[in-house]
């Protein structure tokens, strides 16, 4: 039986009612982003700072706490708070910029996404706000004093929560209809003393009029009708709305415009600037803020005295309707209904899982939905500057960051990796996000993949933009893999796959595939470079820009990703060919390309071993010097292991229906086998399944033993990104310069790529998930005929399906409570999370300590860490 939330999704995608015009689309950090940076040298962190954000209008978006907006960020709503002690009101999350943090940028707040449905019909957010002065300076100074080998200094380390002198601020939204949003802010005093709090639910209009000509400036106005004081909203782009609110102490108005005197030392043209509420509240002088009855930013102000252990509730309603009784009995009834409908929806997904696993899965998916964000970036306009700006951008910008991407014009709701630390998309992250989104909203998941193939994203030459700090950088090409996974998820759920979606993705990815082949195979030998490839500091040097000796780095992971791309395109074309035989020729094309890449990587011809080291049983990158000489870079990393994850089992039923493709398989088996030491087409017998694997069976066995070796890659909590044998430093001398790498299981000790990500030992969810899916593919073919010790050397022999279960258990254990009630992710603050008001709260970190499983990096990166929901769902 379909749930009410599923009915809303169906109504939306059949265009009967637009349930997704409003959602949790407001970013948590717009400052310090590339798109707000108009500096000549591309110094985004210093051009627009956290300090500026209070007083300076944004150009490309907005940010706030527990916020919502319409899909084009015209109208925004969020909460602001003041405890009576801070130097400013709290209207956005505080964190350190990249240069300030000892491990890069990092949010220094406690907040949690508790619940969200795919139509955002019910949403719940928790922010923990200290009653004592927020330790802004302490956090900045202590982190500045710490080095790369020190831990980050977090808000819990300051002791400000130790005596429970804080407020739990719950913000909930419930849609009575698609254009009628009920808002409830519940503040709970966790202290044993009475405490006062200023609450400012804030409504504002995104400022476009200061940057370009608009036909009509939007306006918010105070209105009084039927005994209700409310604010009307008139906006030429989105029409008329009303914000109703319960009786407040004051109603404040200002303009969402830059305080030019404070930011640029230029006289203001009027006193109603973006930061007026800060000045009014902190100084207790409301003369200016209450003098006006209209503006583009407003807030009812509630001064609440909350008893020890007590709570207060503030209700608001944002609606297109004109209501006489906006807070009648229906308000609470609708809230309860939407909350129950959310529970019903997630129960359909979670089914009968144990309570703790169910809670992890639900929070992971809710976190993912809270991470949908309005993203706007028109590179051509950004480079030129805006027509109404006083100071035009410098000429240097036309030779600087992203200058070649003038065709990129993004304005969409996009699933972000982390809406504070990474409030911009990363192409390969988005592909993994889609797999988790598919559990709750398959149509939005497909839209996310299709976005990157549109002409507003993909360059005319076929390149997919990586991320805004450098669109030219190269992320692994996992879009094809994600496409096939989405197709299979939908087919398993509904009984029918979306062939049209496959065709749309296939046609555009074929262009991107050609870009890869033409740009990243310099020697035209089917062994690929690629550089960064999403793995930040995994090399002994910067693989994008730091290759020594003017050499070329032939990368195992670059070649592996391209082999995977071949198999992905092959899988798509085979599936499409079952209903459109014109695609059978394309299947043959990608099959043959896969054969050549496989031969090149393995070099299984007479007298050569390619990137494979027979003695050490591992694939290593190879540095090719201009004189033709080469040297292997003997780092045992997940980049070298990746080769074993490139596998596809073509079922007998498919082969029987596609005779031309099957005949090409026979041809290649016959005509290539005589030149190969190991056949690429393994163990194939006419009438059986066909296994296509980048590595031969014997090498796959060697690599699997390495993967499952606890002295190397297998941790109690999943697969490490670098072998633990590198606790002994690996050194290599190139052109009289020593390069080295160490096993670093947690935070990075290098500055490569900002120093906030680390692939030298930690556990990363996306590649762990990829390995598990690959083992499932091997299991489709081998079933119980192949077994391994797990862990290696333990004497405990397991079949592949048992190994898959074991790996899944280890990853899930990161989030699950142990026998002492502790979650490994919280290892640094386990005592705090034993508190009843903390114990059910889960953060989804960017990556995890290679030995202890504790959370590391961005603390709200539910993007690809939401894959834990897929693992639990499968488990």
Tab-separated table of C-alpha atoms in Angstrom, residues 484 506 564-576 583-584 586-592 594 648 650 661 690 692:
chain	number	residue	atom	x	y	z
A	484	UNK	CA	23.487	1.236	-14.131
A	506	UNK	CA	24.398	6.695	-22.685
A	564	UNK	CA	35.146	0.517	-15.417
A	565	UNK	CA	33.773	3.185	-17.785
A	566	UNK	CA	34.056	0.695	-20.665
A	567	UNK	CA	32.165	-1.936	-18.692
A	568	UNK	CA	29.533	0.609	-17.653
A	569	UNK	CA	28.933	1.656	-21.254
A	570	UNK	CA	28.936	-1.987	-22.283
A	571	UNK	CA	26.361	-2.851	-19.617
A	572	UNK	CA	24.133	0.037	-20.680
A	573	UNK	CA	24.355	-0.794	-24.372
A	574	UNK	CA	23.589	-4.482	-23.726
A	575	UNK	CA	20.492	-3.601	-21.711
A	576	UNK	CA	19.290	-1.125	-24.341
A	583	UNK	CA	22.849	-0.559	-29.695
A	584	UNK	CA	24.376	-4.017	-30.117
A	586	UNK	CA	27.971	-0.087	-29.412
A	587	UNK	CA	28.186	-3.013	-27.003
A	588	UNK	CA	30.805	-4.593	-29.274
A	589	UNK	CA	32.725	-1.311	-29.444
A	590	UNK	CA	32.992	-0.926	-25.644
A	591	UNK	CA	33.708	-4.619	-25.210
A	592	UNK	CA	36.695	-4.381	-27.549
A	594	UNK	CA	37.823	-2.991	-22.519
A	648	UNK	CA	31.014	-7.321	-14.924
A	650	UNK	CA	27.112	-10.892	-18.489
A	661	UNK	CA	27.645	-9.530	-29.505
A	690	UNK	CA	30.623	-14.341	-19.316
A	692	UNK	CA	34.770	-9.631	-17.726
